Coordinates of C-alpha atoms in Angstrom, one line a residue:
X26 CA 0.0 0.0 0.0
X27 CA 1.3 3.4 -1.0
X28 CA 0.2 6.4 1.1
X29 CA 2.3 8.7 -1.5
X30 CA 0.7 10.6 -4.5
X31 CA 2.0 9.8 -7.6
X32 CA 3.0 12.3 -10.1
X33 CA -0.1 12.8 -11.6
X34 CA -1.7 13.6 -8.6
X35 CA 1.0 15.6 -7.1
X36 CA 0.7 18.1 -10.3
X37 CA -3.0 18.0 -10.0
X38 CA -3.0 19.2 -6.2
X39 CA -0.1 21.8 -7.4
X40 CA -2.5 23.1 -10.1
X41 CA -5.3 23.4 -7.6
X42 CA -3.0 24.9 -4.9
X43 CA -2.2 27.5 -7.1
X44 CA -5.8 28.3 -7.9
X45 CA -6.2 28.2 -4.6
X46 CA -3.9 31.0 -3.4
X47 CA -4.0 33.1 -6.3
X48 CA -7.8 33.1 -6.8
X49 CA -9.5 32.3 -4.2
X50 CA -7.8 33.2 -0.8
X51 CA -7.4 37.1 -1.2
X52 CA -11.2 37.7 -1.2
X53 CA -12.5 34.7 0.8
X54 CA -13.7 37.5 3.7
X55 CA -14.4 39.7 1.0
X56 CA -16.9 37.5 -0.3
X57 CA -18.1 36.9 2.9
X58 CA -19.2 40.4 4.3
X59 CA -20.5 41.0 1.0
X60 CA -22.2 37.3 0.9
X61 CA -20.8 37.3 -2.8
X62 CA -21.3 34.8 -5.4
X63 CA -18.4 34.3 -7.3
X64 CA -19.3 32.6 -10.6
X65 CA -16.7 34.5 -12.8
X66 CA -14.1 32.4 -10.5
X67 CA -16.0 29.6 -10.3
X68 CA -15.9 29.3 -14.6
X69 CA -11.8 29.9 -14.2
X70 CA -11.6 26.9 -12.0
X71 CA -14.1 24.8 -14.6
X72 CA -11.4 26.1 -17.2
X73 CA -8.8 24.0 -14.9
X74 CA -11.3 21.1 -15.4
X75 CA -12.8 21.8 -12.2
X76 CA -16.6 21.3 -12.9
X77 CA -16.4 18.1 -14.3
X78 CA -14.1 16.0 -12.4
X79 CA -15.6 12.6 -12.9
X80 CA -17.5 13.4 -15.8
X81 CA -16.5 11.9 -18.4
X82 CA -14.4 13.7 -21.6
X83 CA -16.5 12.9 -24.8
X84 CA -18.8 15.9 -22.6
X85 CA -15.5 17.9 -21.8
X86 CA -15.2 16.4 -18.7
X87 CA -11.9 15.6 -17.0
X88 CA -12.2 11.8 -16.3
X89 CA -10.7 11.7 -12.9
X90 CA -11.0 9.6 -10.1
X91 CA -13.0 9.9 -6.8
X92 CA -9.3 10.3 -5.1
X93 CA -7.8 12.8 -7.5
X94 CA -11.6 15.0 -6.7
X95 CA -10.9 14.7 -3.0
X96 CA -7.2 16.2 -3.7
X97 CA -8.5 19.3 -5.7
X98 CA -11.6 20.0 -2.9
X99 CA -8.7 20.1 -0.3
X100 CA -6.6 22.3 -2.2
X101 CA -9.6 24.3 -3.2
X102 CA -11.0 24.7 0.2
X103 CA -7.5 25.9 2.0
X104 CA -8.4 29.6 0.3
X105 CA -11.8 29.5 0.5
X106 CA -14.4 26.7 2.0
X107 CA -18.0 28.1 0.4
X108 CA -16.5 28.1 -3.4
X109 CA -14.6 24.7 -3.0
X110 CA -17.9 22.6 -1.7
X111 CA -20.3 24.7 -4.2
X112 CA -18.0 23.0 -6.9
X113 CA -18.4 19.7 -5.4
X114 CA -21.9 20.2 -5.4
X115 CA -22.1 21.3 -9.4
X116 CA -19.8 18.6 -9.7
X117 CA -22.3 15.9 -7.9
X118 CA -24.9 17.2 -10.4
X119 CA -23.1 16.5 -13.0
X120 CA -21.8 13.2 -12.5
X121 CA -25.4 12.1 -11.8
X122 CA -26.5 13.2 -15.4
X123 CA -22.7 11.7 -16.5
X124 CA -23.5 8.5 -15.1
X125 CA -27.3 8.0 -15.5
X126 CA -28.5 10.0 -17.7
X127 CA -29.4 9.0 -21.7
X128 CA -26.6 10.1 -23.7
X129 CA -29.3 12.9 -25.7
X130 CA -29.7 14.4 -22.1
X131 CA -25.7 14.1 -21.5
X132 CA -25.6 15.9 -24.8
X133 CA -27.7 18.6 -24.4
X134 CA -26.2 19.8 -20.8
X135 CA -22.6 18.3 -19.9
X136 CA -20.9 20.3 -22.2
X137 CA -22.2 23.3 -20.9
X138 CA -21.9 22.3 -17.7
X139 CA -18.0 21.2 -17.7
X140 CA -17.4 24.6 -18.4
X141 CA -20.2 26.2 -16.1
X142 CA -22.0 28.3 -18.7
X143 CA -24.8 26.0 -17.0
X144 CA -24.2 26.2 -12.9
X145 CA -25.8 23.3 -11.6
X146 CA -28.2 22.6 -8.1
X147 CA -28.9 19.3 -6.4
X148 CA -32.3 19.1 -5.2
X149 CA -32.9 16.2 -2.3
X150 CA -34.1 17.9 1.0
X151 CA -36.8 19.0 1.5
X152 CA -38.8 21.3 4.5
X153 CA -41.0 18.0 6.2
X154 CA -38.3 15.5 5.1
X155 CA -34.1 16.4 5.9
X156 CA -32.7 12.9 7.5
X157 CA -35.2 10.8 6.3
X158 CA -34.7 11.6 2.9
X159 CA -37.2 8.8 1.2
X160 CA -40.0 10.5 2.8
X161 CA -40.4 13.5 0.1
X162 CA -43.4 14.8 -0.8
X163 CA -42.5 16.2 -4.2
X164 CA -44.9 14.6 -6.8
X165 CA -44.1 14.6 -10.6
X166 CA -47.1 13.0 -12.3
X167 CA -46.8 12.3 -15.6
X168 CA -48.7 14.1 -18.7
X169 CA -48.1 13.0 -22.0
X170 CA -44.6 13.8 -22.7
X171 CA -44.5 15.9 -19.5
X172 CA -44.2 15.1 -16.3
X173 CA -45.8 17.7 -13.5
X174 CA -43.8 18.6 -10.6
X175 CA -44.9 19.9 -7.7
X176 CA -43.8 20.5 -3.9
X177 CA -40.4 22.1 -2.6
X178 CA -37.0 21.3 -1.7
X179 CA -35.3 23.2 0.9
X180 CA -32.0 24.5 2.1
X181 CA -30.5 24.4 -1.7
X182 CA -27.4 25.7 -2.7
X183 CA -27.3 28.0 -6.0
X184 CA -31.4 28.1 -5.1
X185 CA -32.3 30.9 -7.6
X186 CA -29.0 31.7 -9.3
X187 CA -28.0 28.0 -10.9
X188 CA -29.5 27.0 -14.2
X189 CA -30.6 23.2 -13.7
X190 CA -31.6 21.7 -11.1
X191 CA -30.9 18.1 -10.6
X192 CA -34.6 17.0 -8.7
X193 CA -35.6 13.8 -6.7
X194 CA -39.6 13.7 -6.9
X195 CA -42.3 11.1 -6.4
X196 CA -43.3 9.3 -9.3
X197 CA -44.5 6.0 -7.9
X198 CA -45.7 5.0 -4.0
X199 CA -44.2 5.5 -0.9
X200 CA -40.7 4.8 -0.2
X201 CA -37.4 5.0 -2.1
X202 CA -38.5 2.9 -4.8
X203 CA -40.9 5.5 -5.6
X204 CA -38.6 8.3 -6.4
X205 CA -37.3 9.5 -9.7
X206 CA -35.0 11.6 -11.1
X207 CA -35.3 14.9 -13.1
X208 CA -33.2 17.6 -15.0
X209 CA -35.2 21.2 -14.7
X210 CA -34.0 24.2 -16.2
X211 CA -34.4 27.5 -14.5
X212 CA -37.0 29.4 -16.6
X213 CA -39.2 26.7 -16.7
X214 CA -42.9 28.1 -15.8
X215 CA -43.5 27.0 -12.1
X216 CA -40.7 26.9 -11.2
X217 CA -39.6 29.6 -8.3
X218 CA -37.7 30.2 -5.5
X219 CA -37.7 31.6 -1.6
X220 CA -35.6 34.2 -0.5
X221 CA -31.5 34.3 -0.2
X222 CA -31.3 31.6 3.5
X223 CA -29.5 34.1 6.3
X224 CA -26.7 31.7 7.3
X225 CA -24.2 31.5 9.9
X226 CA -21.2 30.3 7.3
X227 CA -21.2 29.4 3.6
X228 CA -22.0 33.2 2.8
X229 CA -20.3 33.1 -0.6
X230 CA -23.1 31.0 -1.6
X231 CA -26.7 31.4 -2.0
X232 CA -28.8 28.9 -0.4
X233 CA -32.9 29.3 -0.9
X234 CA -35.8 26.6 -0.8
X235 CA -37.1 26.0 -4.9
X236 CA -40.5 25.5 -6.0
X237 CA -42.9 23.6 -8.0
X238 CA -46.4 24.5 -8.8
X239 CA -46.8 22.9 -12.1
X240 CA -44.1 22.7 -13.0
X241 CA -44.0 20.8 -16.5
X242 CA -40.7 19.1 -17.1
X243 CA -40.3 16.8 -20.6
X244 CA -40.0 13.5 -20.6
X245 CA -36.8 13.2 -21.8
X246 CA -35.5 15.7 -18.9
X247 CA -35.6 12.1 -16.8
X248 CA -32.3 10.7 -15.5
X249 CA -32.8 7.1 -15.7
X250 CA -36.3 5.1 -15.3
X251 CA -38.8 5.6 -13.2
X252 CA -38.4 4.6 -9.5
X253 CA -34.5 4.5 -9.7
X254 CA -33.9 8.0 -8.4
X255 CA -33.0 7.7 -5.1
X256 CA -31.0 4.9 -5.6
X257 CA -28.6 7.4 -8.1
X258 CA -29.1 9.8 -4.7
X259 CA -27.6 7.5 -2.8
X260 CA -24.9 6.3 -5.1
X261 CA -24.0 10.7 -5.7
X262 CA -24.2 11.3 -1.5
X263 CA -21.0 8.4 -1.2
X264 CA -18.9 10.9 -3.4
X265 CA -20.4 14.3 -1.9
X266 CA -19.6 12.9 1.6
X267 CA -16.5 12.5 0.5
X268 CA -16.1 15.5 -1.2
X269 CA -17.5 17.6 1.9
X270 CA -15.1 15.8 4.4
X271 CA -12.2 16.8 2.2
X272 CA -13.2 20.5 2.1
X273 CA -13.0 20.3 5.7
X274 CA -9.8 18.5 5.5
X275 CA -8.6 22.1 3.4
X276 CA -10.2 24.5 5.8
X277 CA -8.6 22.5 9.1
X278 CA -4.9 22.7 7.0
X279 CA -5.6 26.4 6.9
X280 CA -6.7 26.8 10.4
X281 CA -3.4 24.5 12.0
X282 CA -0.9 26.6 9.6
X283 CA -2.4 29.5 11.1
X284 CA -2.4 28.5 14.3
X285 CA 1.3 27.7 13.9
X286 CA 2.4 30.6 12.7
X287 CA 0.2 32.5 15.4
X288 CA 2.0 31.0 18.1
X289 CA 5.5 31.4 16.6
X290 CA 4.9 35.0 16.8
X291 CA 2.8 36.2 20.0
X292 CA 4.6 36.1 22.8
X293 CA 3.3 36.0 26.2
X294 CA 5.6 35.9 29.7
X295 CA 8.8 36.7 28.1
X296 CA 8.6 34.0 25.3
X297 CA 6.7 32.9 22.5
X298 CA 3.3 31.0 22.6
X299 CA 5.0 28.0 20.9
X300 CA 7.6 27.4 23.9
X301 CA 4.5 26.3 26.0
X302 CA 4.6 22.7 26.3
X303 CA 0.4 23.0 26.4
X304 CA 0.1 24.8 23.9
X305 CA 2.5 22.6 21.7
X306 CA 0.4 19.2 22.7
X307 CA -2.8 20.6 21.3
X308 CA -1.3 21.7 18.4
X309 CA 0.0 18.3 18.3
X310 CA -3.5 16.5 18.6
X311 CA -4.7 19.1 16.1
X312 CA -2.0 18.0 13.4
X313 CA -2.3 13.9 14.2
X314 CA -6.4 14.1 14.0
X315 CA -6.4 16.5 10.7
X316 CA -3.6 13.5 9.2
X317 CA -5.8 10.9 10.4
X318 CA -9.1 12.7 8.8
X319 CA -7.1 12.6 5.8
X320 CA -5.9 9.1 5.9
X321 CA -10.1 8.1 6.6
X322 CA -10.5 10.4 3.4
X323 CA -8.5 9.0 1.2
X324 CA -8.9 5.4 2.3
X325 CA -12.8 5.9 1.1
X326 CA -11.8 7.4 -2.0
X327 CA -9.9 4.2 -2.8
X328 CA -12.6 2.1 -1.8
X329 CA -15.0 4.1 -4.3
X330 CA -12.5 4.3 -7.1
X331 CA -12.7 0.5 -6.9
X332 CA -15.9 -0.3 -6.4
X333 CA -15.3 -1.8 -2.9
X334 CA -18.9 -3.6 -1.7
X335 CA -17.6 -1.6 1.8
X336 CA -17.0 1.9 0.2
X337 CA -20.6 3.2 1.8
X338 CA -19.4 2.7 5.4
X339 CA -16.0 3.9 4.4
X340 CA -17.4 7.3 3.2
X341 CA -19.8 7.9 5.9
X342 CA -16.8 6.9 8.7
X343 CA -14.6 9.4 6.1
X344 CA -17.3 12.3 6.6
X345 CA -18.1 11.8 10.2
X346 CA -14.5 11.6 11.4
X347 CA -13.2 14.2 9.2
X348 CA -15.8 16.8 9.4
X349 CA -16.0 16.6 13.0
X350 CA -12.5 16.7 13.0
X351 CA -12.1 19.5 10.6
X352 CA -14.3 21.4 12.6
X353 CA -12.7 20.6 16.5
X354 CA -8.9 22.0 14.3
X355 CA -10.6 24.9 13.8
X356 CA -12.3 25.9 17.0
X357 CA -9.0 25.2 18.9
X358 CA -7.0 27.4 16.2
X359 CA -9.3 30.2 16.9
X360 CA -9.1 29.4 20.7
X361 CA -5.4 29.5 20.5
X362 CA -5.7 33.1 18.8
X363 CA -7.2 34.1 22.0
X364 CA -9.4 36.7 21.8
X365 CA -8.4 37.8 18.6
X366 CA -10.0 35.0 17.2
X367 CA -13.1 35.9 17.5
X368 CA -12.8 39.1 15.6
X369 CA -14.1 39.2 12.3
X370 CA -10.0 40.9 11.1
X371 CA -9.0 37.3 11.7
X372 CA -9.7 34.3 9.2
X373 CA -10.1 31.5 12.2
X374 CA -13.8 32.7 12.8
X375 CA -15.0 32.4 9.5
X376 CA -13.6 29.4 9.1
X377 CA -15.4 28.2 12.1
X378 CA -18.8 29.2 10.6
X379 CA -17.7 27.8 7.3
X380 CA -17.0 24.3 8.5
X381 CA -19.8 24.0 11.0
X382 CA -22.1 23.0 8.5
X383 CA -20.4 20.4 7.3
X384 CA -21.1 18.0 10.3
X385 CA -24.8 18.4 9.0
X386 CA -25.1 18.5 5.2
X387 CA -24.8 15.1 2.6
X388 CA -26.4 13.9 5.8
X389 CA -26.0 14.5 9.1
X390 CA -23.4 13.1 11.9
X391 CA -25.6 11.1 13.3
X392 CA -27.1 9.4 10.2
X393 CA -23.5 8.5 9.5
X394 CA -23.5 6.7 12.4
X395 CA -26.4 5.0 11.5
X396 CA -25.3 4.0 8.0
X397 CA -22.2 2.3 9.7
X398 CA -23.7 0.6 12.1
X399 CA -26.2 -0.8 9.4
X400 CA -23.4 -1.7 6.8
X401 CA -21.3 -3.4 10.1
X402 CA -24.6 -5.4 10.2
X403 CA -25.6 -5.9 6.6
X404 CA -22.3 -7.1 5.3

């Protein structure tokens, strides 16, 4: 077993670093006070290959790997966590037209999507069903060569500003098996959307609930057959968990580097922070559980890459470890700051807000517990 990158991937995570730094980092609290959207950036990093990772290239996609993703989310993420896990989310879109979709409906919306002429939504949540997922109440009844959406989905990132919206809606009876998938274009009559979500973190986003009432989608806007959709919502959420716990991997790596440098520099008693023995055996722990996060990441990856029967519980132990990892780095870099942490002129309390969220989204903490424990028993 080799823990190393190999060259390819080494170049790919120096690419992204670079984007990273250059790109991203000098306005990440610009883009937060000002709760800025930054979708010029967003198509530079899709000219990097950034919006189609996994997609494959006859649609301009890059044909990566699930492992080569979770290096570039890291990178990504180190300069600015709300733009890194909006592109895995575009990128989860994708992948789910990529994979399932009929190659007229690839046609007609990869290409534009690689590039992000199209921005893309995923649409799964919804206000009366979060955790338990299956339970949606979105209906698409079909009409002819229509089908008829309607109902809401809540908490959505790119609510209101993305073009397509990936959509899981009830086609059949209760249950998973009744759920399908859909492609709908913003524009589409009754289609609409709530108000910009006042958040604690991810402000360089827009997040709003989207609505039906209507809504006629074609036919041929269907990913897959009817009843499969939230199996393909399942299959996406093993990769987004993934790709969620390695933005908190890149936001921790910031936090810990600042935190270093922090305590090489203040001085307190006479001497520097960093000649404290306490304060050098947190930032210890805080370096050996960020490598470990990593480690569970990456592990996962391989196991999805590969088509491991145990990649499931590998992703959801990779998510829960990491992200509540990722997030526990943070709060004790900003605690380590003192009180300047807590000021806004300081990056360690955005970052805080930032990776909060990710203990709750592509399903929270304790459903990943759940989906352990259920694989431990199942297999």
């Amino acid at each position: 077993m080799d823990f190393a990158l190999n060259d390819d991937q080494r170049a790919i995570q120096d690419m992204a670093s670079g984007f990273s730094a250059e790109r991203l980092a000098p306005y990440s609290a610009e883009w937060d006070e000002k709760k800025h959207f930054p979708v010029d950036v967003l198509r530079e990093a899709a000219g990097l290959g950034f919006a189609g990772i996994y997609v494959q290239d006859d649609v301009g996609g890059s044909g990566l790997t699930r492992l080569d993703a979770s290096i570039i989310f890291e990178a990504l993420s180190y300069g600015d966590v709300p733009t890194a896990a909006y592109l895995t989310i575009h990128n989860m879109a994708s992948w789910m037209i990529d994979r399932f979709g009929s190659n007229d409906l690839r046609q007609r919306y990869l290409p534009r999507l690689t590039t992000m002429e199209l921005i893309a939504s995923y649409c799964l949540t919804e206000p009366g069903s979060g955790s338990d997922a299956a339970n949606m109440r979105t209906t698409a009844r079909l009409d002819g060569d229509h089908y008829v959406l309607n109902g809401g989905k809540a908490f959505i990132s790119g609510g209101g500003v993305s073009d397509v919206y990936v959509v899981m809606a009830r086609t059949g009876g209760d249950g998973a098996k009744g759920v399908s998938a859909f492609v709908v274009e913003k524009g589409t009559p009754g289609l609409s959307f709530g108000a910009n979500e006042r958040k604690m973190g991810w402000n360089a986003q827009p997040t709003a609930q989207v609505n039906f009432d209507d809504c006629r989608v074609p036919v041929a806007n269907r990913i897959g057959q009817e009843g499969e959709g939230f199996r393909f919502a399942m299959m996406g959420l093993d990769g987004g968990r993934l790709n969620i716990a390695s933005c908190s991997l890149g936001g921790a790596a910031f936090a810990l580097d600042t935190a270093k440098a922090y305590l090489e520099t203040r001085k307190q008693f006479g001497k520097p922070l960093k000649d404290f023995q306490a304060l050098q055996f947190k930032l210890a722990d805080m370096a050996t559980e960020l490598e470990a996060a990593r480690l569970m990441v990456r592990r996962a990856a391989h196991a999805l890459d590969n088509k491991d029967p145990q990649a499931t519980k590998l992703c959801a132990m990779a998510k829960r470890f990491a992200t509540d990892a990722g997030f526990q780095v943070a709060n004790d870099a900003l605690q380590l700051h003192g009180g300047y942490g807590y000021l806004q002129d300081y990056p360690l309390e955005r970052i805080v807000r930032d990776l909060r969220v990710h203990q709750i989204l592509e399903g929270t903490n304790e459903i990943m517990r759940v989906i352990i424990a259920r694989e431990m028993f199942r297999q």
